Structure formats: C-alpha cells, structure tokens
C-alpha cells in the first residue's frame, strides 16, 4: 500500500504489458519466472497436475532440452506416461508418429519451437493444428526463439510458451511463461500469492524490467540483425565445407535458427577442438551449451542418427549480433589448423 511498493508494482505491470504487446497477447497471460527451465517446469507440471482427472499421458520429442525431458521423467516417476517422438536426420519431428501417439488420455503435447543444439525449427503450426484437432493442450519451449525471430502468439495459437531473457541479451535469472487465458494450470512452488497465485516468491523487479527492455530492444532492427547473423553463419558453413574434409553439417538447412551452426568433424573429439579454440580466445561448445560441463553424449545428435564418431566430433558455435565477418575468418583459419593437427595426432 505504500508508495515505494506501488512503484515496484507499476514497473512490473508495465513490463508485463510491454512483453504482451510485443508477442501480441493479453497482459494477464504473461507470468514471470526465474528462467526458461522454470517456465518449462511450471508449464508441464502445472498442466499435468491440473488435468490429472482427464488423463495421464504426455507427448514430447526426443530432442527436447533437459528442462523438458527431465521434467517429463519426473512426471513418469509420479505415474504419468510419456511418449518421446522421433525426429528425422535433420531434427524435424515426425508428425505422423506424433498423431499416432495421441491417446484418449493425452493431456499435453510439449514440443520445442527450435532446437538449441542444431537450430532446427519445428513445424509448430502443424503441431498446434494437430493438438487442436484432438483437443489437447500444446506447450512449446521457445527459449531459443523469442527475441530472435518475430512471433505473433495470437496467430500462432499455442496454449503455453516458455522464454528466457538471457537468450536475447537480457539479464540472467529471469524468464517468462505465456499461458493462454482459460487454460488451467497448477502452481508448482508453494508460498505467497505472487503472479496471480501461480508462482510464489518475491518478484525479481530488476530482472523483470530487464527482460521487457531486452525484448523491446531485440525487436528493433530484428530483420537486419537476422540477415547479418545468417550471412555470417552461411559463410562459416561454406568455408568449413570448402577447406576441411570429412565434415557433416547438422540440422535443417531449410528451416533453422539464424545463429546456430553445428558441424561434426569426423575423427576428432569436439571437446579437444573447444579447448584449442579457447586458447585462441574463441568460445564454442562441443554439445549443448546448457548441458556442457557434463560428460554426456548429446541425445539430440544421437536422435538424428549420427554415429559415435560424428557425435564426438560435433562443434556448436553461436553467432551473435556483434560478431563480424573477420571473426568468422579467424574462426575458420583456426579450425582448419586445429582439426588438421588433431587428426594427425590421432593417426599417429
Ligand atoms: N530450453 C532451451 C531450448 C534452451 O536452449 C535453454 C537454455 O539454453 C533452456 C530451455 C533453459 O533456459 P534457462 O537457461 O533460462 O533455464
């Protein structure tokens, strides 16, 4: 009731409105969370718990981020059934298999908008139509998409969508979940009555202002930025293919995020490339950035059918708006030298 509190409330609501306007939805359909992972948890568990009496079957894909896969695994331990749909060798979801997986008790489809390791964009429109045809709620993890591609949520028609500020130059530790008006979901964190009683915990006011401002900034000039990043990515891929033998470009060339390039260098260990690039001041990742630091083989690369050697030799780079063509040239020069040297060492 006091003025400082009212001021905080006002900036939170202004930020919510800004995000809702950009995504073309209603202000009361945006809920703030701490990150993309929390948004995924809240969406999937929230829908599962609220629809327990309707059914216990969930459909997802084999290439989801751990925030989705591990949430589904937890629900399986709680008695839910989960179908993990296959993808083709470009990472595109098999729509026929998806439709066949739908049962009388399917309550939720959760399929990512775009993949974080290989950049493939999924046919969200078609999946949404399928979900609507069978009267099933559809959630999409759009953490890699919001802020990087223009989205009109009213047109898209999905029921729930996760986003995270640090994917579009916003602060770390703040995310949001869109939930279409009328979709019932349960809170998963108990406590106070924040976020219309759906997400307990004192609001991260600075983060909330930050995510809204970052989204606003990312939308200005988005087309030119996309063009710039795509030009760098295409140049990177074509130069690598031209100069380094035995490589495979992973992902879907026709429908992909602008800034992700995932290439397998046969016969080399991706982590060795990462360490060598790091010594030159270049940051890259051998698997998903979100799962790196753990010694696990990429479930995404294995789902698209790569053999062990190509999985181990995968290198993912993410290109941002501040990168330049000269930096890409340095990257390719470095890669040519590193891969040649590592391959020679392995042959010895
Ligand atoms: N989903 C996808 C597709 C991601 O790429 C990430 C992180 O990179 C997440 C979820 C998790 O988001 P956060 O790091 O904000 O928890």
Tab-separated table of C-alpha atoms and ligand atoms in Angstrom:
chain	number	residue	atom	x	y	z
A	1	UNK	CA	0.000	0.000	0.000
A	2	UNK	CA	2.959	2.357	0.398
A	3	UNK	CA	4.368	4.371	-2.462
A	4	UNK	CA	7.683	2.504	-2.920
A	5	UNK	CA	5.779	-0.768	-3.207
A	6	UNK	CA	3.307	0.776	-5.627
A	7	UNK	CA	6.206	1.976	-7.760
A	8	UNK	CA	7.628	-1.564	-7.970
A	9	UNK	CA	4.201	-2.959	-8.782
A	10	UNK	CA	3.805	-0.358	-11.525
A	11	UNK	CA	7.096	-1.205	-13.261
A	12	UNK	CA	6.330	-4.927	-13.058
A	13	UNK	CA	2.947	-4.401	-14.699
A	14	UNK	CA	4.387	-2.051	-17.327
A	15	UNK	CA	6.996	-4.686	-18.186
A	16	UNK	CA	4.324	-7.385	-18.418
A	17	UNK	CA	2.345	-5.160	-20.752
A	18	UNK	CA	5.388	-4.445	-22.921
A	19	UNK	CA	6.102	-8.170	-23.374
A	20	UNK	CA	2.427	-8.934	-24.023
A	21	UNK	CA	2.236	-6.172	-26.662
A	22	UNK	CA	5.343	-7.419	-28.476
A	23	UNK	CA	4.070	-11.009	-28.527
A	24	UNK	CA	0.506	-9.883	-29.338
A	25	UNK	CA	-1.205	-11.406	-26.316
A	26	UNK	CA	-3.014	-10.122	-23.221
A	27	UNK	CA	-1.090	-8.769	-20.277
A	28	UNK	CA	-2.665	-11.242	-17.852
A	29	UNK	CA	-1.357	-14.150	-19.973
A	30	UNK	CA	2.310	-13.453	-19.072
A	31	UNK	CA	3.801	-14.931	-15.864
A	32	UNK	CA	7.315	-14.099	-14.710
A	33	UNK	CA	9.636	-16.924	-13.619
A	34	UNK	CA	13.348	-17.179	-12.844
A	35	UNK	CA	14.433	-18.726	-16.173
A	36	UNK	CA	13.467	-20.881	-19.144
A	37	UNK	CA	13.869	-24.076	-17.116
A	38	UNK	CA	11.397	-22.858	-14.514
A	39	UNK	CA	8.932	-21.833	-17.228
A	40	UNK	CA	9.133	-25.345	-18.717
A	41	UNK	CA	8.639	-26.949	-15.291
A	42	UNK	CA	5.685	-24.711	-14.465
A	43	UNK	CA	4.062	-25.307	-17.858
A	44	UNK	CA	4.442	-29.080	-17.986
A	45	UNK	CA	3.893	-29.976	-14.332
A	46	UNK	CA	1.257	-27.262	-13.999
A	47	UNK	CA	-0.798	-28.721	-16.866
A	48	UNK	CA	-0.192	-32.326	-15.792
A	49	UNK	CA	-1.375	-31.698	-12.214
A	50	UNK	CA	-4.375	-29.605	-13.262
A	51	UNK	CA	-5.555	-32.302	-15.704
A	52	UNK	CA	-4.955	-35.412	-13.583
A	53	UNK	CA	-8.617	-36.322	-13.747
A	54	UNK	CA	-8.679	-36.071	-17.579
A	55	UNK	CA	-5.696	-38.319	-18.262
A	56	UNK	CA	-2.046	-39.004	-17.565
A	57	UNK	CA	-0.420	-39.168	-20.992
A	58	UNK	CA	2.042	-36.579	-22.288
A	59	UNK	CA	3.740	-36.376	-25.684
A	60	UNK	CA	7.132	-34.790	-26.220
A	61	UNK	CA	10.107	-35.307	-28.549
A	62	UNK	CA	13.477	-36.998	-28.234
A	63	UNK	CA	15.392	-33.771	-28.785
A	64	UNK	CA	13.970	-31.511	-26.079
A	65	UNK	CA	16.145	-29.503	-23.734
A	66	UNK	CA	16.797	-31.238	-20.367
A	67	UNK	CA	14.404	-28.714	-18.780
A	68	UNK	CA	11.611	-30.525	-20.642
A	69	UNK	CA	12.984	-34.087	-20.797
A	70	UNK	CA	13.852	-34.233	-17.104
A	71	UNK	CA	10.513	-32.679	-16.134
A	72	UNK	CA	8.803	-35.443	-18.134
A	73	UNK	CA	10.999	-38.061	-16.425
A	74	UNK	CA	9.920	-36.730	-13.027
A	75	UNK	CA	6.277	-36.974	-14.093
A	76	UNK	CA	6.876	-40.571	-15.249
A	77	UNK	CA	8.111	-41.368	-11.734
A	78	UNK	CA	4.852	-39.879	-10.464
A	79	UNK	CA	2.759	-42.226	-12.619
A	80	UNK	CA	2.329	-40.228	-15.860
A	81	UNK	CA	3.017	-41.898	-19.226
A	82	UNK	CA	5.258	-40.036	-21.653
A	83	UNK	CA	5.791	-40.714	-25.387
A	84	UNK	CA	9.064	-39.437	-26.833
A	85	UNK	CA	8.577	-38.830	-30.575
A	86	UNK	CA	11.395	-39.436	-33.074
A	87	UNK	CA	12.869	-36.843	-35.408
A	88	UNK	CA	14.348	-37.273	-38.897
A	89	UNK	CA	18.043	-36.820	-39.616
A	90	UNK	CA	17.602	-33.047	-39.813
A	91	UNK	CA	15.946	-32.974	-36.403
A	92	UNK	CA	12.405	-32.408	-37.670
A	93	UNK	CA	9.637	-34.038	-35.639
A	94	UNK	CA	7.770	-36.960	-37.236
A	95	UNK	CA	4.204	-35.611	-37.458
A	96	UNK	CA	2.663	-38.965	-38.358
A	97	UNK	CA	4.217	-40.625	-35.345
A	98	UNK	CA	3.022	-37.700	-33.248
A	99	UNK	CA	-0.582	-38.122	-34.374
A	100	UNK	CA	-0.412	-41.885	-33.886
A	101	UNK	CA	0.850	-41.385	-30.337
A	102	UNK	CA	-2.256	-39.433	-29.341
A	103	UNK	CA	-4.472	-41.474	-27.000
A	104	UNK	CA	-7.843	-40.865	-25.338
A	105	UNK	CA	-5.986	-39.799	-22.182
A	106	UNK	CA	-3.376	-37.473	-23.744
A	107	UNK	CA	-3.476	-34.196	-21.836
A	108	UNK	CA	-0.428	-32.350	-23.141
A	109	UNK	CA	1.876	-32.085	-26.144
A	110	UNK	CA	5.150	-30.311	-25.412
A	111	UNK	CA	7.464	-29.839	-28.393
A	112	UNK	CA	10.241	-27.270	-28.637
A	113	UNK	CA	9.950	-24.386	-31.117
A	114	UNK	CA	13.609	-24.648	-32.128
A	115	UNK	CA	16.422	-26.862	-31.002
A	116	UNK	CA	19.297	-25.400	-29.017
A	117	UNK	CA	21.992	-27.766	-30.305
A	118	UNK	CA	21.327	-27.892	-34.025
A	119	UNK	CA	18.999	-24.926	-34.606
A	120	UNK	CA	16.213	-26.878	-36.344
A	121	UNK	CA	12.854	-25.079	-36.222
A	122	UNK	CA	9.944	-27.460	-35.689
A	123	UNK	CA	6.631	-27.267	-37.633
A	124	UNK	CA	4.864	-25.551	-34.743
A	125	UNK	CA	1.818	-24.563	-36.814
A	126	UNK	CA	1.133	-28.143	-37.838
A	127	UNK	CA	1.704	-29.494	-34.340
A	128	UNK	CA	-0.655	-26.868	-32.962
A	129	UNK	CA	-3.321	-27.802	-35.526
A	130	UNK	CA	-2.969	-31.481	-34.573
A	131	UNK	CA	-3.263	-30.631	-30.883
A	132	UNK	CA	-6.358	-28.505	-31.511
A	133	UNK	CA	-7.927	-31.219	-33.694
A	134	UNK	CA	-7.649	-33.654	-30.781
A	135	UNK	CA	-8.473	-31.096	-28.094
A	136	UNK	CA	-5.065	-31.384	-26.415
A	137	UNK	CA	-3.149	-28.564	-24.724
A	138	UNK	CA	0.050	-27.574	-26.543
A	139	UNK	CA	3.129	-26.111	-24.854
A	140	UNK	CA	6.240	-25.062	-26.736
A	141	UNK	CA	9.685	-24.301	-25.342
A	142	UNK	CA	10.554	-21.176	-27.355
A	143	UNK	CA	13.633	-20.245	-25.311
A	144	UNK	CA	15.791	-20.190	-28.457
A	145	UNK	CA	13.227	-18.295	-30.499
A	146	UNK	CA	11.739	-15.390	-28.536
A	147	UNK	CA	13.825	-12.292	-29.237
A	148	UNK	CA	15.500	-13.892	-32.253
A	149	UNK	CA	12.538	-14.347	-34.581
A	150	UNK	CA	9.348	-12.310	-34.704
A	151	UNK	CA	6.461	-14.154	-33.041
A	152	UNK	CA	2.767	-13.310	-33.100
A	153	UNK	CA	1.305	-15.534	-30.403
A	154	UNK	CA	-2.285	-14.780	-31.265
A	155	UNK	CA	-1.690	-16.010	-34.816
A	156	UNK	CA	0.460	-18.941	-33.677
A	157	UNK	CA	-2.295	-20.125	-31.331
A	158	UNK	CA	-0.215	-22.278	-28.968
A	159	UNK	CA	-1.505	-22.611	-25.403
A	160	UNK	CA	1.701	-22.160	-23.431
A	161	UNK	CA	5.151	-20.873	-24.403
A	162	UNK	CA	8.408	-20.581	-22.428
A	163	UNK	CA	11.024	-17.857	-22.846
A	164	UNK	CA	14.237	-16.725	-21.164
A	165	UNK	CA	15.852	-13.272	-21.151
A	166	UNK	CA	19.490	-14.294	-21.485
A	167	UNK	CA	18.825	-15.641	-24.981
A	168	UNK	CA	18.153	-12.125	-26.230
A	169	UNK	CA	20.799	-10.150	-24.349
A	170	UNK	CA	18.649	-9.689	-21.242
A	171	UNK	CA	19.786	-10.401	-17.688
A	172	UNK	CA	20.361	-13.959	-16.478
A	173	UNK	CA	17.917	-15.323	-13.927
A	174	UNK	CA	14.657	-14.079	-15.405
A	175	UNK	CA	12.205	-15.840	-17.679
A	176	UNK	CA	8.526	-15.808	-18.508
A	177	UNK	CA	5.728	-18.175	-19.374
A	178	UNK	CA	2.814	-17.348	-21.649
A	179	UNK	CA	-0.403	-19.166	-20.735
A	180	UNK	CA	-3.458	-18.563	-22.891
A	181	UNK	CA	-6.420	-17.196	-20.976
A	182	UNK	CA	-8.752	-20.011	-19.931
A	183	UNK	CA	-6.033	-22.700	-19.735
A	184	UNK	CA	-5.998	-24.034	-16.173
A	185	UNK	CA	-2.636	-24.906	-14.635
A	186	UNK	CA	-1.478	-25.602	-11.098
A	187	UNK	CA	1.275	-23.787	-9.299
A	188	UNK	CA	4.314	-25.957	-8.580
A	189	UNK	CA	6.008	-23.753	-5.995
A	190	UNK	CA	4.173	-23.008	-2.764
A	191	UNK	CA	4.406	-19.760	-0.873
A	192	UNK	CA	2.875	-16.340	-1.319
A	193	UNK	CA	0.331	-15.107	-3.815
A	194	UNK	CA	2.605	-13.513	-6.405
A	195	UNK	CA	1.922	-13.875	-10.134
A	196	UNK	CA	-1.812	-14.345	-9.626
A	197	UNK	CA	-1.148	-17.142	-7.178
A	198	UNK	CA	0.662	-19.210	-9.822
A	199	UNK	CA	4.320	-18.568	-8.969
A	200	UNK	CA	5.163	-17.894	-5.331
A	201	UNK	CA	8.206	-15.814	-4.468
A	202	UNK	CA	9.241	-12.180	-4.298
A	203	UNK	CA	9.387	-10.788	-7.804
A	204	UNK	CA	12.802	-10.095	-9.373
A	205	UNK	CA	11.873	-6.495	-10.154
A	206	UNK	CA	15.157	-5.533	-11.825
A	207	UNK	CA	15.106	-8.737	-13.865
A	208	UNK	CA	11.511	-8.162	-14.924
A	209	UNK	CA	12.299	-4.645	-16.124
A	210	UNK	CA	15.374	-6.121	-17.834
A	211	UNK	CA	13.567	-8.878	-19.737
A	212	UNK	CA	10.952	-6.448	-21.067
A	213	UNK	CA	13.572	-3.886	-22.119
A	214	UNK	CA	15.743	-6.590	-23.713
A	215	UNK	CA	12.799	-7.919	-25.704
A	216	UNK	CA	11.890	-4.418	-26.821
A	217	UNK	CA	15.488	-3.750	-27.929
A	218	UNK	CA	15.805	-7.098	-29.655
A	219	UNK	CA	12.729	-6.331	-31.757
A	220	UNK	CA	14.159	-3.110	-33.125
A	221	UNK	CA	16.084	-3.929	-36.253
A	222	UNK	CA	15.391	-7.677	-35.893
A	223	UNK	CA	15.239	-8.289	-39.669
A	224	UNK	CA	18.636	-6.670	-40.363
A	225	UNK	CA	20.194	-8.429	-37.398
A	226	UNK	CA	18.853	-11.775	-38.618
A	227	UNK	CA	20.249	-11.105	-42.088
A	228	UNK	CA	23.666	-10.187	-40.681
A	229	UNK	CA	23.840	-13.296	-38.473
A	230	UNK	CA	22.623	-15.589	-41.276
A	231	UNK	CA	25.240	-14.194	-43.633
A	232	UNK	CA	27.978	-14.977	-41.104
A	233	UNK	CA	26.601	-18.471	-40.447
A	234	UNK	CA	26.317	-19.308	-44.160
A	235	UNK	CA	29.839	-18.026	-44.748
A	236	UNK	CA	31.146	-20.098	-41.822
A	237	UNK	CA	29.480	-23.282	-43.060
A	238	UNK	CA	30.513	-22.872	-46.684
A	239	UNK	CA	34.134	-22.063	-45.757
A	240	UNK	CA	34.385	-25.061	-43.418
A	241	UNK	CA	32.949	-27.353	-46.099
A	242	UNK	CA	35.370	-25.934	-48.664
A	243	UNK	CA	38.508	-26.105	-46.545
A	244	UNK	CA	38.083	-29.028	-44.145
A	245	UNK	CA	37.375	-32.559	-45.428
A	246	UNK	CA	35.061	-35.099	-43.768
A	247	UNK	CA	32.617	-32.799	-42.056
A	248	UNK	CA	28.845	-33.058	-41.616
A	249	UNK	CA	26.576	-30.063	-41.096
A	250	UNK	CA	23.948	-30.997	-38.505
A	251	UNK	CA	20.453	-29.523	-38.567
A	252	UNK	CA	17.890	-28.494	-41.121
A	253	UNK	CA	19.283	-26.159	-43.751
A	254	UNK	CA	15.810	-25.070	-44.878
A	255	UNK	CA	14.333	-24.130	-41.558
A	256	UNK	CA	16.810	-23.146	-38.900
A	257	UNK	CA	17.619	-20.523	-36.299
A	258	UNK	CA	19.897	-17.836	-37.741
A	259	UNK	CA	22.722	-18.029	-35.202
A	260	UNK	CA	23.442	-21.709	-34.548
A	261	UNK	CA	25.868	-23.800	-36.579
A	262	UNK	CA	26.596	-27.373	-35.583
A	263	UNK	CA	29.244	-29.221	-37.583
A	264	UNK	CA	30.756	-32.655	-36.939
A	265	UNK	CA	34.442	-33.096	-37.709
A	266	UNK	CA	34.847	-36.807	-38.268
A	267	UNK	CA	37.644	-38.479	-36.332
A	268	UNK	CA	38.222	-35.580	-33.935
A	269	UNK	CA	36.969	-35.060	-30.367
A	270	UNK	CA	34.797	-31.940	-30.218
A	271	UNK	CA	35.996	-31.148	-26.693
A	272	UNK	CA	39.597	-31.044	-27.933
A	273	UNK	CA	38.552	-28.502	-30.557
A	274	UNK	CA	36.758	-26.447	-27.873
A	275	UNK	CA	39.883	-26.382	-25.673
A	276	UNK	CA	42.105	-25.408	-28.605
A	277	UNK	CA	39.707	-22.678	-29.693
A	278	UNK	CA	39.531	-21.399	-26.122
A	279	UNK	CA	43.314	-20.940	-26.130
A	280	UNK	CA	42.784	-18.607	-29.070
A	281	UNK	CA	40.040	-16.729	-27.225
A	282	UNK	CA	37.193	-18.289	-29.221
A	283	UNK	CA	34.189	-19.643	-27.304
A	284	UNK	CA	32.389	-22.674	-28.697
A	285	UNK	CA	30.694	-25.767	-27.388
A	286	UNK	CA	31.024	-29.439	-28.143
A	287	UNK	CA	27.437	-30.221	-27.174
A	288	UNK	CA	24.566	-28.103	-25.923
A	289	UNK	CA	25.745	-25.036	-24.049
A	290	UNK	CA	23.230	-25.819	-21.352
A	291	UNK	CA	24.483	-29.335	-20.769
A	292	UNK	CA	28.197	-28.725	-21.235
A	293	UNK	CA	30.368	-29.340	-18.248
A	294	UNK	CA	28.827	-32.790	-18.002
A	295	UNK	CA	30.324	-35.798	-19.631
A	296	UNK	CA	27.249	-36.883	-21.581
A	297	UNK	CA	26.783	-37.723	-25.232
A	298	UNK	CA	24.330	-35.441	-26.961
A	299	UNK	CA	20.852	-37.017	-27.012
A	300	UNK	CA	19.988	-34.650	-29.892
A	301	UNK	CA	22.812	-35.793	-32.169
A	302	UNK	CA	22.053	-39.381	-31.315
A	303	UNK	CA	18.327	-38.819	-32.124
A	304	UNK	CA	19.210	-37.518	-35.601
A	305	UNK	CA	21.064	-40.785	-36.213
A	306	UNK	CA	24.724	-39.734	-36.072
A	307	UNK	CA	27.257	-42.452	-35.350
A	308	UNK	CA	29.566	-42.158	-32.352
A	309	UNK	CA	32.429	-40.627	-34.272
A	310	UNK	CA	30.271	-37.798	-35.661
A	311	UNK	CA	28.637	-37.210	-32.275
A	312	UNK	CA	32.015	-36.979	-30.570
A	313	UNK	CA	33.340	-34.677	-33.276
A	314	UNK	CA	30.484	-32.155	-33.102
A	315	UNK	CA	31.183	-28.465	-32.561
A	316	UNK	CA	28.441	-25.913	-31.986
A	317	UNK	CA	29.023	-22.242	-32.466
A	318	UNK	CA	26.532	-19.487	-31.698
A	319	UNK	CA	26.770	-16.292	-33.699
A	320	UNK	CA	25.539	-13.027	-32.227
A	321	UNK	CA	24.808	-9.545	-33.491
A	322	UNK	CA	28.239	-8.203	-32.541
A	323	UNK	CA	30.203	-10.850	-34.435
A	324	UNK	CA	31.924	-9.808	-37.656
A	325	UNK	CA	32.976	-11.491	-40.874
A	326	UNK	CA	36.629	-11.042	-39.833
A	327	UNK	CA	35.961	-13.023	-36.665
A	328	UNK	CA	34.434	-15.823	-38.715
A	329	UNK	CA	37.544	-15.829	-40.931
A	330	UNK	CA	39.739	-16.161	-37.829
A	331	UNK	CA	37.486	-18.970	-36.588
A	332	UNK	CA	37.731	-20.910	-39.865
A	333	UNK	CA	41.530	-20.388	-40.102
A	334	UNK	CA	41.876	-21.637	-36.525
A	335	UNK	CA	39.605	-24.614	-37.117
A	336	UNK	CA	41.466	-25.652	-40.253
A	337	UNK	CA	44.750	-25.708	-38.354
A	338	UNK	CA	43.342	-27.353	-35.193
A	339	UNK	CA	41.406	-30.112	-36.970
A	340	UNK	CA	44.378	-30.940	-39.211
A	341	UNK	CA	46.681	-31.169	-36.167
A	342	UNK	CA	44.251	-33.214	-34.067
A	343	UNK	CA	43.602	-35.638	-36.923
A	344	UNK	CA	47.360	-36.091	-37.440
A	345	UNK	CA	47.833	-36.833	-33.729
A	346	UNK	CA	45.063	-39.423	-33.788
A	347	UNK	CA	46.566	-41.175	-36.825
A	348	UNK	CA	49.985	-41.322	-35.101
B	1	LIG	N1	15.117	-24.585	-23.354
B	1	LIG	C1	16.009	-24.376	-24.322
B	1	LIG	C2	15.656	-24.740	-25.723
B	1	LIG	C3	17.258	-23.796	-24.025
B	1	LIG	O1	18.137	-23.592	-25.005
B	1	LIG	C4	17.549	-23.463	-22.686
B	1	LIG	C5	18.852	-22.901	-22.328
B	1	LIG	O2	19.727	-22.745	-23.129
B	1	LIG	C6	16.558	-23.694	-21.714
B	1	LIG	C7	15.362	-24.267	-22.075
B	1	LIG	C8	16.788	-23.335	-20.290
B	1	LIG	O3	16.710	-21.954	-20.113
B	1	LIG	P1	17.392	-21.273	-18.841
B	1	LIG	O4	18.867	-21.369	-19.053
B	1	LIG	O5	16.895	-19.865	-18.843
B	1	LIG	O6	16.951	-22.042	-17.647
